[in-house]
Amino acid sequence: MLDESLLDAPEALAEADRRALLRGAAEAGARVRTAARHAAEAGVHGLKPDGRPRAVLIAGPGAAATCAADLLGTLAGAGSPVVRLAPTGVAPASGALRWELPGWAGSVDLLLIATPDGTEPSLSLLADQAYRRGCSVVAVAPAATPLVEAVAGAHGLFVPMATAPYDEGDEPPLTASAPGVFWALLTPLLALLDRVGLLTAPPEAVEKVADRLDHIAERCGPAIATYSNPAKTLAAELADSLPVIWTEGVSAGPAGRRFSAALAELAGRPAVVAELPEALAAHNALLAGPLAASADPDDFFRDRVEEPPAFHARVVLLRDRPTGGLTAAPSARDLALSHDTPISELEPETGGELETLAELIAITDFAAVYLALASGA
C-alpha cells in the first residue's frame, strides 16, 4: 500500500531513498550537460562521417538500452532503422549475458554500445566482432572499465559516461531505469546521431533539454507539496491501480513505454501501454472487465480501514502534438469514463520535440520514484 503521508515528508523520502533515485531525477539536467561535455571532449563534434549508416545497432543491458533504442528510433524516423540487439543468456548478470551481431551487419552499419556497467565480457567481444565485420563502433560506459580497451582495440570511439560521486562503488550496480543513468547514456548518442545526420539534436537543443529537466525538477522536487506537484499527484493517483498508459503524438510513445519500464523496475508495479487510437480497441475489454471500477458495485461500502483496497485500472494519458492535428483524446476520455475508470493526463509545455519528450519522461520518472519510495519498493 502507498503511504501518502510520506510524499509530503521530504526528510522521510530522503531516508527511504537508499538508491539515490530522487537525487538522480533532480540532477538529470546536470547529467545531460556533463554528458554533452564528455561527448564533445571525446571528439563527437569533430567526426567527419561518410554518410548516414544503413542501420544503427544498439547493445546494452536493461531498460536503459531498450528505452534509448526506442527513443532514438522514433526521432530518426524511417531514414535509418535503429535496431536493439537483445541479449541472450541464463541470467541478467554481466558475465552471463551474450550479444551477437545479425548476419547482415557490415561496413555500412553503426554499432552503439550503452551500458552503466562496462564489465560485460560479451560487449567487449561484440566490439571486436564489429571491428572484424567493418562496423563503426561507439560506446558510452563508465571510464576505467574493460570495455574502454575493447573499443580502443576496435578503433572505435569511447565516451565516458557522466557519473556522480555517489554512483561510485554502488552495490548492486546502478539501476538501469534510474533517471540519471538514462540521461547519462542517451545524451552522447543524441550528439553522435546528430553529427551523423540521422536526427536533429544540436548542442543548443541539448542545452534546452537540460533546462527543461531543471524546470521539471523544480516543479516535482520532494519539497513541493503533493497538491501542486504533478509527479506526486500522479503517484498518489496510481496507488492500488493498474496503470493503463495511453500515448498520443510521436514523442509521447517512447515516454509511455519508458514509464511502464520504470514502474516495473523501480516500483515493482505492472502497467500496460499502447498508442492512440489503437489503444481504444486494444484495451476496451480490459476496461470493461473485472479491473473496471464499475465491476465492483460493493466497493463503495467497503471498510476503508479494515479491508484492503480494490485493484482497479486507471488510464494515464500522455499527450504531445498529435499527427496532423487530429486527436483521439476525447474518445479516450469517453471510453474511460463510460467504464467509470479514472483518467490522469499529462501534456508538456510548448517547445521543441526533444524538450517536450524530456518533460514527459522527467515527470513520469519522478512519479515512478515517488511510487517506489512511498510503497516501500
mmCIF file of C-alpha atoms in Angstrom:
data_model
loop_
_atom_site.group_PDB
_atom_site.id
_atom_site.type_symbol
_atom_site.label_atom_id
_atom_site.label_comp_id
_atom_site.label_asym_id
_atom_site.label_seq_id
_atom_site.Cartn_x
_atom_site.Cartn_y
_atom_site.Cartn_z
ATOM 1 C CA MET A 1 0.000 0.000 0.000
ATOM 2 C CA LEU A 2 1.067 3.558 -0.659
ATOM 3 C CA ASP A 3 1.946 5.704 2.348
ATOM 4 C CA GLU A 4 0.671 9.049 1.048
ATOM 5 C CA SER A 5 1.881 10.866 4.165
ATOM 6 C CA LEU A 6 5.446 10.056 3.098
ATOM 7 C CA LEU A 7 5.019 12.055 -0.103
ATOM 8 C CA ASP A 8 4.864 15.318 1.858
ATOM 9 C CA ALA A 9 7.704 14.451 4.227
ATOM 10 C CA PRO A 10 10.951 15.380 2.397
ATOM 11 C CA GLU A 11 13.190 14.116 5.176
ATOM 12 C CA ALA A 12 11.438 10.748 5.284
ATOM 13 C CA LEU A 13 11.625 10.488 1.495
ATOM 14 C CA ALA A 14 15.365 11.142 1.607
ATOM 15 C CA GLU A 15 15.790 8.475 4.273
ATOM 16 C CA ALA A 16 13.802 5.951 2.236
ATOM 17 C CA ASP A 17 15.729 6.728 -0.961
ATOM 18 C CA ARG A 18 18.571 4.240 -0.485
ATOM 19 C CA ARG A 19 19.187 4.017 -4.264
ATOM 20 C CA ALA A 20 19.555 7.817 -4.713
ATOM 21 C CA LEU A 21 16.693 7.779 -7.233
ATOM 22 C CA LEU A 22 15.318 11.179 -6.270
ATOM 23 C CA ARG A 23 18.751 12.724 -6.480
ATOM 24 C CA GLY A 24 19.242 11.176 -9.910
ATOM 25 C CA ALA A 25 15.912 12.582 -11.107
ATOM 26 C CA ALA A 26 16.705 16.024 -9.714
ATOM 27 C CA GLU A 27 20.162 16.046 -11.300
ATOM 28 C CA ALA A 28 19.011 14.889 -14.738
ATOM 29 C CA GLY A 29 19.672 18.321 -16.261
ATOM 30 C CA ALA A 30 23.190 18.383 -14.833
ATOM 31 C CA ARG A 31 23.818 14.869 -16.154
ATOM 32 C CA VAL A 32 22.787 15.997 -19.637
ATOM 33 C CA ARG A 33 25.231 18.918 -19.543
ATOM 34 C CA THR A 34 28.075 16.739 -18.237
ATOM 35 C CA ALA A 35 27.361 14.021 -20.792
ATOM 36 C CA ALA A 36 27.271 16.597 -23.608
ATOM 37 C CA ARG A 37 30.654 17.907 -22.468
ATOM 38 C CA HIS A 38 32.095 14.387 -22.366
ATOM 39 C CA ALA A 39 30.831 13.791 -25.895
ATOM 40 C CA ALA A 40 32.451 16.998 -27.118
ATOM 41 C CA GLU A 41 35.750 16.170 -25.373
ATOM 42 C CA ALA A 42 35.690 12.691 -26.917
ATOM 43 C CA GLY A 43 35.569 14.294 -30.357
ATOM 44 C CA VAL A 44 31.970 13.625 -31.400
ATOM 45 C CA HIS A 45 31.516 17.085 -32.922
ATOM 46 C CA GLY A 46 34.721 16.711 -34.933
ATOM 47 C CA LEU A 47 33.694 13.488 -36.662
ATOM 48 C CA LYS A 48 33.514 13.512 -40.450
ATOM 49 C CA PRO A 49 31.046 10.749 -41.329
ATOM 50 C CA ASP A 50 30.983 9.285 -44.834
ATOM 51 C CA GLY A 51 27.201 9.465 -44.895
ATOM 52 C CA ARG A 52 24.292 8.071 -42.979
ATOM 53 C CA PRO A 53 24.646 4.477 -41.780
ATOM 54 C CA ARG A 54 22.416 1.833 -43.309
ATOM 55 C CA ALA A 55 21.334 0.751 -39.817
ATOM 56 C CA VAL A 56 22.121 1.680 -36.223
ATOM 57 C CA LEU A 57 22.528 -1.273 -33.849
ATOM 58 C CA ILE A 58 22.254 -0.633 -30.101
ATOM 59 C CA ALA A 59 23.503 -3.096 -27.488
ATOM 60 C CA GLY A 60 23.411 -2.814 -23.733
ATOM 61 C CA PRO A 61 21.778 -4.306 -20.650
ATOM 62 C CA GLY A 62 18.437 -3.473 -19.123
ATOM 63 C CA ALA A 63 15.839 -0.800 -19.649
ATOM 64 C CA ALA A 64 18.322 1.984 -20.418
ATOM 65 C CA ALA A 65 19.424 0.463 -23.735
ATOM 66 C CA THR A 66 15.867 -0.539 -24.611
ATOM 67 C CA CYS A 67 14.489 2.939 -23.957
ATOM 68 C CA ALA A 68 17.410 4.609 -25.744
ATOM 69 C CA ALA A 69 16.868 2.468 -28.835
ATOM 70 C CA ASP A 70 13.131 3.188 -28.754
ATOM 71 C CA LEU A 71 13.630 6.940 -28.400
ATOM 72 C CA LEU A 72 16.409 7.214 -30.989
ATOM 73 C CA GLY A 73 14.424 5.125 -33.446
ATOM 74 C CA THR A 74 11.414 7.406 -33.011
ATOM 75 C CA LEU A 75 13.475 10.562 -33.525
ATOM 76 C CA ALA A 76 15.358 9.136 -36.503
ATOM 77 C CA GLY A 77 12.205 8.058 -38.292
ATOM 78 C CA ALA A 78 12.486 5.905 -41.373
ATOM 79 C CA GLY A 79 15.873 7.265 -42.521
ATOM 80 C CA SER A 80 17.973 4.505 -40.964
ATOM 81 C CA PRO A 81 16.445 1.723 -38.872
ATOM 82 C CA VAL A 82 17.503 1.650 -35.231
ATOM 83 C CA VAL A 83 17.704 -1.938 -34.016
ATOM 84 C CA ARG A 84 18.230 -3.009 -30.433
ATOM 85 C CA LEU A 85 20.326 -6.149 -30.074
ATOM 86 C CA ALA A 86 18.557 -8.116 -27.363
ATOM 87 C CA PRO A 87 20.876 -10.185 -25.163
ATOM 88 C CA THR A 88 20.609 -13.912 -24.561
ATOM 89 C CA GLY A 89 21.927 -15.896 -21.612
ATOM 90 C CA VAL A 90 20.960 -17.745 -18.468
ATOM 91 C CA ALA A 91 20.879 -14.805 -16.042
ATOM 92 C CA PRO A 92 20.874 -10.982 -16.046
ATOM 93 C CA ALA A 93 24.406 -10.885 -14.594
ATOM 94 C CA SER A 94 27.074 -9.128 -16.625
ATOM 95 C CA GLY A 95 29.057 -12.312 -17.183
ATOM 96 C CA ALA A 96 26.036 -14.330 -18.318
ATOM 97 C CA LEU A 97 24.648 -12.016 -20.999
ATOM 98 C CA ARG A 98 25.500 -12.573 -24.667
ATOM 99 C CA TRP A 99 25.163 -10.227 -27.641
ATOM 100 C CA GLU A 100 25.636 -11.125 -31.309
ATOM 101 C CA LEU A 101 25.600 -9.027 -34.458
ATOM 102 C CA PRO A 102 22.954 -10.010 -37.007
ATOM 103 C CA GLY A 103 24.289 -11.838 -40.053
ATOM 104 C CA TRP A 104 23.671 -8.880 -42.361
ATOM 105 C CA ALA A 105 25.659 -6.334 -40.291
ATOM 106 C CA GLY A 106 28.682 -4.923 -42.119
ATOM 107 C CA SER A 107 30.764 -1.907 -43.006
ATOM 108 C CA VAL A 108 27.804 0.392 -43.721
ATOM 109 C CA ASP A 109 26.308 -0.078 -40.255
ATOM 110 C CA LEU A 110 26.959 1.616 -36.906
ATOM 111 C CA LEU A 111 27.139 -0.207 -33.561
ATOM 112 C CA LEU A 112 26.333 1.751 -30.405
ATOM 113 C CA ILE A 113 27.092 0.207 -27.014
ATOM 114 C CA ALA A 114 25.412 1.817 -23.983
ATOM 115 C CA THR A 115 25.930 0.336 -20.520
ATOM 116 C CA PRO A 116 26.113 1.667 -16.940
ATOM 117 C CA ASP A 117 28.430 -1.253 -16.088
ATOM 118 C CA GLY A 118 31.144 -1.745 -18.707
ATOM 119 C CA THR A 119 32.411 -5.074 -17.355
ATOM 120 C CA GLU A 120 30.248 -7.317 -19.567
ATOM 121 C CA PRO A 121 32.681 -9.644 -21.414
ATOM 122 C CA SER A 122 30.213 -10.176 -24.263
ATOM 123 C CA LEU A 123 30.046 -6.449 -25.032
ATOM 124 C CA SER A 124 33.829 -6.399 -25.378
ATOM 125 C CA LEU A 125 33.600 -9.400 -27.699
ATOM 126 C CA LEU A 126 30.819 -7.645 -29.617
ATOM 127 C CA ALA A 127 33.082 -4.649 -30.234
ATOM 128 C CA ASP A 128 35.760 -6.990 -31.587
ATOM 129 C CA GLN A 129 33.204 -8.771 -33.780
ATOM 130 C CA ALA A 130 32.018 -5.420 -35.152
ATOM 131 C CA TYR A 131 35.604 -4.458 -35.997
ATOM 132 C CA ARG A 132 36.106 -7.701 -37.907
ATOM 133 C CA ARG A 133 32.879 -7.056 -39.816
ATOM 134 C CA GLY A 134 33.885 -3.482 -40.600
ATOM 135 C CA CYS A 135 31.179 -1.831 -38.469
ATOM 136 C CA SER A 136 31.910 1.512 -36.828
ATOM 137 C CA VAL A 137 31.766 1.257 -33.020
ATOM 138 C CA VAL A 138 30.833 3.896 -30.442
ATOM 139 C CA ALA A 139 30.426 3.109 -26.742
ATOM 140 C CA VAL A 140 29.153 5.032 -23.712
ATOM 141 C CA ALA A 141 30.116 3.427 -20.401
ATOM 142 C CA PRO A 142 31.870 4.272 -17.139
ATOM 143 C CA ALA A 143 35.554 5.085 -17.514
ATOM 144 C CA ALA A 144 38.244 2.628 -16.372
ATOM 145 C CA THR A 145 36.236 -0.446 -17.344
ATOM 146 C CA PRO A 146 37.267 -3.335 -19.633
ATOM 147 C CA LEU A 147 35.028 -2.005 -22.404
ATOM 148 C CA VAL A 148 37.347 1.001 -22.861
ATOM 149 C CA GLU A 149 40.216 -1.212 -24.007
ATOM 150 C CA ALA A 150 37.921 -3.300 -26.213
ATOM 151 C CA VAL A 151 36.601 -0.236 -28.044
ATOM 152 C CA ALA A 152 40.119 1.100 -28.498
ATOM 153 C CA GLY A 153 41.129 -2.241 -29.992
ATOM 154 C CA ALA A 154 38.215 -1.963 -32.402
ATOM 155 C CA HIS A 155 39.378 1.531 -33.428
ATOM 156 C CA GLY A 156 36.076 2.865 -32.128
ATOM 157 C CA LEU A 157 35.052 5.953 -30.190
ATOM 158 C CA PHE A 158 34.596 5.744 -26.420
ATOM 159 C CA VAL A 159 32.623 8.394 -24.476
ATOM 160 C CA PRO A 160 32.912 8.233 -20.659
ATOM 161 C CA MET A 161 29.521 8.018 -19.004
ATOM 162 C CA ALA A 162 28.589 11.029 -16.875
ATOM 163 C CA THR A 163 28.529 9.821 -13.285
ATOM 164 C CA ALA A 164 28.060 11.422 -9.876
ATOM 165 C CA PRO A 165 30.240 10.845 -6.782
ATOM 166 C CA TYR A 166 27.513 8.772 -5.100
ATOM 167 C CA ASP A 167 27.447 6.390 -8.091
ATOM 168 C CA GLU A 168 30.907 5.068 -7.320
ATOM 169 C CA GLY A 169 31.002 1.663 -5.708
ATOM 170 C CA ASP A 170 27.252 1.095 -5.881
ATOM 171 C CA GLU A 171 26.267 -2.433 -4.887
ATOM 172 C CA PRO A 172 24.274 -3.742 -6.635
ATOM 173 C CA PRO A 173 25.199 -1.998 -9.911
ATOM 174 C CA LEU A 174 23.354 1.126 -10.956
ATOM 175 C CA THR A 175 19.683 0.577 -11.730
ATOM 176 C CA ALA A 176 19.282 0.743 -15.487
ATOM 177 C CA SER A 177 15.961 2.620 -15.246
ATOM 178 C CA ALA A 178 17.318 5.252 -12.856
ATOM 179 C CA PRO A 179 16.785 8.758 -14.326
ATOM 180 C CA GLY A 180 20.402 9.838 -14.015
ATOM 181 C CA VAL A 181 21.653 6.677 -15.730
ATOM 182 C CA PHE A 182 19.208 7.040 -18.623
ATOM 183 C CA TRP A 183 20.187 10.621 -19.492
ATOM 184 C CA ALA A 184 23.904 9.944 -19.000
ATOM 185 C CA LEU A 185 23.758 7.163 -21.613
ATOM 186 C CA LEU A 186 21.334 8.831 -24.011
ATOM 187 C CA THR A 187 22.873 12.305 -24.369
ATOM 188 C CA PRO A 188 26.158 11.296 -26.115
ATOM 189 C CA LEU A 189 24.169 9.106 -28.512
ATOM 190 C CA LEU A 190 21.947 12.070 -29.400
ATOM 191 C CA ALA A 191 25.032 14.172 -30.130
ATOM 192 C CA LEU A 192 26.542 11.399 -32.237
ATOM 193 C CA LEU A 193 23.437 10.738 -34.351
ATOM 194 C CA ASP A 194 23.017 14.468 -34.856
ATOM 195 C CA ARG A 195 26.559 14.566 -36.249
ATOM 196 C CA VAL A 196 25.821 11.583 -38.479
ATOM 197 C CA GLY A 197 22.712 13.353 -39.774
ATOM 198 C CA LEU A 198 20.232 10.782 -38.541
ATOM 199 C CA LEU A 199 18.315 13.172 -36.292
ATOM 200 C CA THR A 200 18.372 16.800 -35.162
ATOM 201 C CA ALA A 201 19.958 17.352 -31.749
ATOM 202 C CA PRO A 202 22.445 20.245 -31.999
ATOM 203 C CA PRO A 203 24.206 21.463 -28.830
ATOM 204 C CA GLU A 204 21.696 24.285 -28.331
ATOM 205 C CA ALA A 205 18.790 21.797 -28.427
ATOM 206 C CA VAL A 206 20.541 19.563 -25.882
ATOM 207 C CA GLU A 207 21.043 22.597 -23.642
ATOM 208 C CA LYS A 208 17.306 23.326 -23.861
ATOM 209 C CA VAL A 209 16.639 19.735 -22.799
ATOM 210 C CA ALA A 210 18.841 20.273 -19.732
ATOM 211 C CA ASP A 211 16.984 23.496 -18.939
ATOM 212 C CA ARG A 212 13.604 21.762 -19.249
ATOM 213 C CA LEU A 213 14.781 18.955 -16.956
ATOM 214 C CA ASP A 214 15.901 21.552 -14.401
ATOM 215 C CA HIS A 215 12.477 23.199 -14.639
ATOM 216 C CA ILE A 216 10.692 19.883 -14.028
ATOM 217 C CA ALA A 217 12.983 19.160 -11.078
ATOM 218 C CA GLU A 218 11.857 22.444 -9.524
ATOM 219 C CA ARG A 219 8.167 21.580 -10.097
ATOM 220 C CA CYS A 220 8.412 17.945 -8.985
ATOM 221 C CA GLY A 221 11.036 18.014 -6.231
ATOM 222 C CA PRO A 222 10.417 16.427 -2.809
ATOM 223 C CA ALA A 223 9.930 19.828 -1.136
ATOM 224 C CA ILE A 224 6.938 20.660 -3.377
ATOM 225 C CA ALA A 225 3.599 19.647 -1.824
ATOM 226 C CA THR A 226 1.514 16.957 -3.494
ATOM 227 C CA TYR A 227 -1.349 19.290 -4.451
ATOM 228 C CA SER A 228 0.959 21.373 -6.678
ATOM 229 C CA ASN A 229 3.409 18.618 -7.671
ATOM 230 C CA PRO A 230 2.312 16.744 -10.836
ATOM 231 C CA ALA A 231 4.626 13.782 -10.167
ATOM 232 C CA LYS A 232 3.472 13.273 -6.574
ATOM 233 C CA THR A 233 -0.139 13.690 -7.668
ATOM 234 C CA LEU A 234 0.274 11.024 -10.332
ATOM 235 C CA ALA A 235 1.981 8.670 -7.878
ATOM 236 C CA ALA A 236 -0.893 9.070 -5.399
ATOM 237 C CA GLU A 237 -3.459 8.507 -8.151
ATOM 238 C CA LEU A 238 -1.743 5.278 -9.184
ATOM 239 C CA ALA A 239 -1.806 3.790 -5.692
ATOM 240 C CA ASP A 240 -3.576 0.417 -5.789
ATOM 241 C CA SER A 241 -4.226 0.856 -9.517
ATOM 242 C CA LEU A 242 -3.157 -0.843 -12.711
ATOM 243 C CA PRO A 243 -1.761 1.956 -14.897
ATOM 244 C CA VAL A 244 -3.202 1.769 -18.402
ATOM 245 C CA ILE A 245 -0.847 4.123 -20.243
ATOM 246 C CA TRP A 246 -2.149 5.647 -23.461
ATOM 247 C CA THR A 247 0.057 7.878 -25.578
ATOM 248 C CA GLU A 248 -0.719 10.305 -28.372
ATOM 249 C CA GLY A 249 1.834 12.022 -30.570
ATOM 250 C CA VAL A 250 5.144 10.718 -31.869
ATOM 251 C CA SER A 251 7.207 11.834 -28.872
ATOM 252 C CA ALA A 252 4.782 10.537 -26.279
ATOM 253 C CA GLY A 253 5.167 6.920 -27.412
ATOM 254 C CA PRO A 254 8.727 6.382 -26.091
ATOM 255 C CA ALA A 255 7.841 8.309 -22.912
ATOM 256 C CA GLY A 256 4.924 5.986 -22.212
ATOM 257 C CA ARG A 257 6.951 2.855 -22.818
ATOM 258 C CA ARG A 258 9.740 4.164 -20.584
ATOM 259 C CA PHE A 259 7.181 4.954 -17.861
ATOM 260 C CA SER A 260 5.967 1.354 -17.998
ATOM 261 C CA ALA A 261 9.554 0.065 -17.725
ATOM 262 C CA ALA A 262 10.360 2.426 -14.838
ATOM 263 C CA LEU A 263 7.230 1.390 -12.933
ATOM 264 C CA ALA A 264 8.257 -2.252 -13.224
ATOM 265 C CA GLU A 265 11.938 -1.834 -12.370
ATOM 266 C CA LEU A 266 11.798 0.948 -9.801
ATOM 267 C CA ALA A 267 8.397 0.494 -8.135
ATOM 268 C CA GLY A 268 7.668 -3.157 -8.859
ATOM 269 C CA ARG A 269 4.332 -2.219 -10.464
ATOM 270 C CA PRO A 270 2.803 -3.733 -13.615
ATOM 271 C CA ALA A 271 1.455 -1.471 -16.352
ATOM 272 C CA VAL A 272 0.114 -1.808 -19.882
ATOM 273 C CA VAL A 273 0.872 0.706 -22.606
ATOM 274 C CA ALA A 274 -0.477 1.407 -26.103
ATOM 275 C CA GLU A 275 -0.735 4.294 -28.550
ATOM 276 C CA LEU A 276 -3.941 6.059 -29.512
ATOM 277 C CA PRO A 277 -6.140 5.429 -31.386
ATOM 278 C CA GLU A 278 -5.286 1.685 -31.436
ATOM 279 C CA ALA A 279 -5.337 1.652 -27.627
ATOM 280 C CA LEU A 280 -9.097 2.199 -27.623
ATOM 281 C CA ALA A 281 -9.718 -1.152 -29.286
ATOM 282 C CA ALA A 282 -6.798 -2.967 -27.646
ATOM 283 C CA HIS A 283 -7.830 -2.070 -24.075
ATOM 284 C CA ASN A 284 -11.604 -1.826 -24.395
ATOM 285 C CA ALA A 285 -12.145 -5.322 -22.987
ATOM 286 C CA LEU A 286 -9.656 -4.635 -20.190
ATOM 287 C CA LEU A 287 -11.580 -1.552 -19.051
ATOM 288 C CA ALA A 288 -14.885 -3.423 -19.312
ATOM 289 C CA GLY A 289 -13.605 -6.393 -17.310
ATOM 290 C CA PRO A 290 -13.098 -7.034 -13.607
ATOM 291 C CA LEU A 291 -10.485 -4.261 -13.297
ATOM 292 C CA ALA A 292 -13.041 -1.542 -14.078
ATOM 293 C CA ALA A 293 -14.251 0.459 -11.092
ATOM 294 C CA SER A 294 -17.837 -0.272 -12.123
ATOM 295 C CA ALA A 295 -17.147 -4.020 -11.915
ATOM 296 C CA ASP A 296 -17.386 -3.986 -8.095
ATOM 297 C CA PRO A 297 -20.572 -2.183 -7.011
ATOM 298 C CA ASP A 298 -19.932 -3.111 -3.375
ATOM 299 C CA ASP A 299 -16.638 -1.200 -3.305
ATOM 300 C CA PHE A 300 -18.480 1.968 -2.213
ATOM 301 C CA PHE A 301 -19.472 0.250 1.027
ATOM 302 C CA ARG A 302 -16.062 -1.282 1.726
ATOM 303 C CA ASP A 303 -14.482 -0.547 5.107
ATOM 304 C CA ARG A 304 -11.546 1.643 4.069
ATOM 305 C CA VAL A 305 -9.641 0.855 7.282
ATOM 306 C CA GLU A 306 -10.154 -2.869 7.764
ATOM 307 C CA GLU A 307 -10.429 -4.125 4.173
ATOM 308 C CA PRO A 308 -7.657 -3.950 1.548
ATOM 309 C CA PRO A 309 -8.346 -1.588 -1.335
ATOM 310 C CA ALA A 310 -9.756 -2.994 -4.559
ATOM 311 C CA PHE A 311 -7.375 -3.130 -7.526
ATOM 312 C CA HIS A 312 -8.741 -1.169 -10.486
ATOM 313 C CA ALA A 313 -7.416 0.201 -13.755
ATOM 314 C CA ARG A 314 -6.515 3.862 -14.141
ATOM 315 C CA VAL A 315 -5.843 5.437 -17.516
ATOM 316 C CA VAL A 316 -2.759 7.661 -17.812
ATOM 317 C CA LEU A 317 -2.916 9.753 -20.981
ATOM 318 C CA LEU A 318 0.427 11.167 -22.145
ATOM 319 C CA ARG A 319 -0.109 13.645 -24.953
ATOM 320 C CA ASP A 320 2.137 15.518 -27.315
ATOM 321 C CA ARG A 321 1.321 17.137 -30.635
ATOM 322 C CA PRO A 322 -0.832 14.580 -32.493
ATOM 323 C CA THR A 323 -0.038 13.863 -36.128
ATOM 324 C CA GLY A 324 -1.927 16.183 -38.457
ATOM 325 C CA GLY A 325 -3.631 17.922 -35.572
ATOM 326 C CA LEU A 326 -6.150 15.076 -35.233
ATOM 327 C CA THR A 327 -6.680 13.868 -31.685
ATOM 328 C CA ALA A 328 -8.300 10.786 -30.200
ATOM 329 C CA ALA A 329 -8.189 12.231 -26.681
ATOM 330 C CA PRO A 330 -11.971 12.953 -26.480
ATOM 331 C CA SER A 331 -12.724 9.356 -27.493
ATOM 332 C CA ALA A 332 -10.200 8.121 -24.927
ATOM 333 C CA ARG A 333 -11.862 10.126 -22.154
ATOM 334 C CA ASP A 334 -15.298 8.927 -23.191
ATOM 335 C CA LEU A 335 -14.212 5.274 -23.196
ATOM 336 C CA ALA A 336 -12.570 5.515 -19.775
ATOM 337 C CA LEU A 337 -15.454 7.362 -18.154
ATOM 338 C CA SER A 338 -18.044 5.033 -19.704
ATOM 339 C CA HIS A 339 -16.477 2.265 -17.602
ATOM 340 C CA ASP A 340 -16.124 4.512 -14.509
ATOM 341 C CA THR A 341 -12.348 4.351 -14.980
ATOM 342 C CA PRO A 342 -10.495 7.433 -13.684
ATOM 343 C CA ILE A 343 -8.057 9.153 -16.010
ATOM 344 C CA SER A 344 -4.892 11.184 -15.408
ATOM 345 C CA GLU A 345 -3.488 13.417 -18.147
ATOM 346 C CA LEU A 346 -0.053 14.891 -18.782
ATOM 347 C CA GLU A 347 0.682 17.317 -21.601
ATOM 348 C CA PRO A 348 4.038 19.141 -21.902
ATOM 349 C CA GLU A 349 4.543 22.837 -22.316
ATOM 350 C CA THR A 350 5.349 24.082 -25.799
ATOM 351 C CA GLY A 351 8.868 23.577 -27.109
ATOM 352 C CA GLY A 352 10.964 21.500 -29.461
ATOM 353 C CA GLU A 353 10.467 17.776 -29.877
ATOM 354 C CA LEU A 354 13.366 16.907 -27.583
ATOM 355 C CA GLU A 355 12.148 19.326 -24.896
ATOM 356 C CA THR A 356 8.587 18.018 -24.811
ATOM 357 C CA LEU A 357 9.824 14.445 -24.774
ATOM 358 C CA ALA A 358 12.191 15.263 -21.915
ATOM 359 C CA GLU A 359 9.353 16.823 -19.915
ATOM 360 C CA LEU A 360 7.091 13.782 -20.238
ATOM 361 C CA ILE A 361 9.951 11.449 -19.312
ATOM 362 C CA ALA A 362 11.027 13.601 -16.360
ATOM 363 C CA ILE A 363 7.565 13.889 -14.781
ATOM 364 C CA THR A 364 6.843 10.184 -15.151
ATOM 365 C CA ASP A 365 10.324 9.321 -13.839
ATOM 366 C CA PHE A 366 9.634 11.363 -10.708
ATOM 367 C CA ALA A 367 6.214 9.699 -10.380
ATOM 368 C CA ALA A 368 7.753 6.212 -10.606
ATOM 369 C CA VAL A 369 10.334 7.150 -7.977
ATOM 370 C CA TYR A 370 7.721 8.567 -5.582
ATOM 371 C CA LEU A 371 5.565 5.484 -6.062
ATOM 372 C CA ALA A 372 8.575 3.271 -5.298
ATOM 373 C CA LEU A 373 9.552 5.180 -2.157
ATOM 374 C CA ALA A 374 6.040 5.610 -0.745
ATOM 375 C CA SER A 375 5.207 1.937 -1.284
ATOM 376 C CA GLY A 376 8.465 0.668 0.196
ATOM 377 C CA ALA A 377 9.728 -0.882 -3.041
#
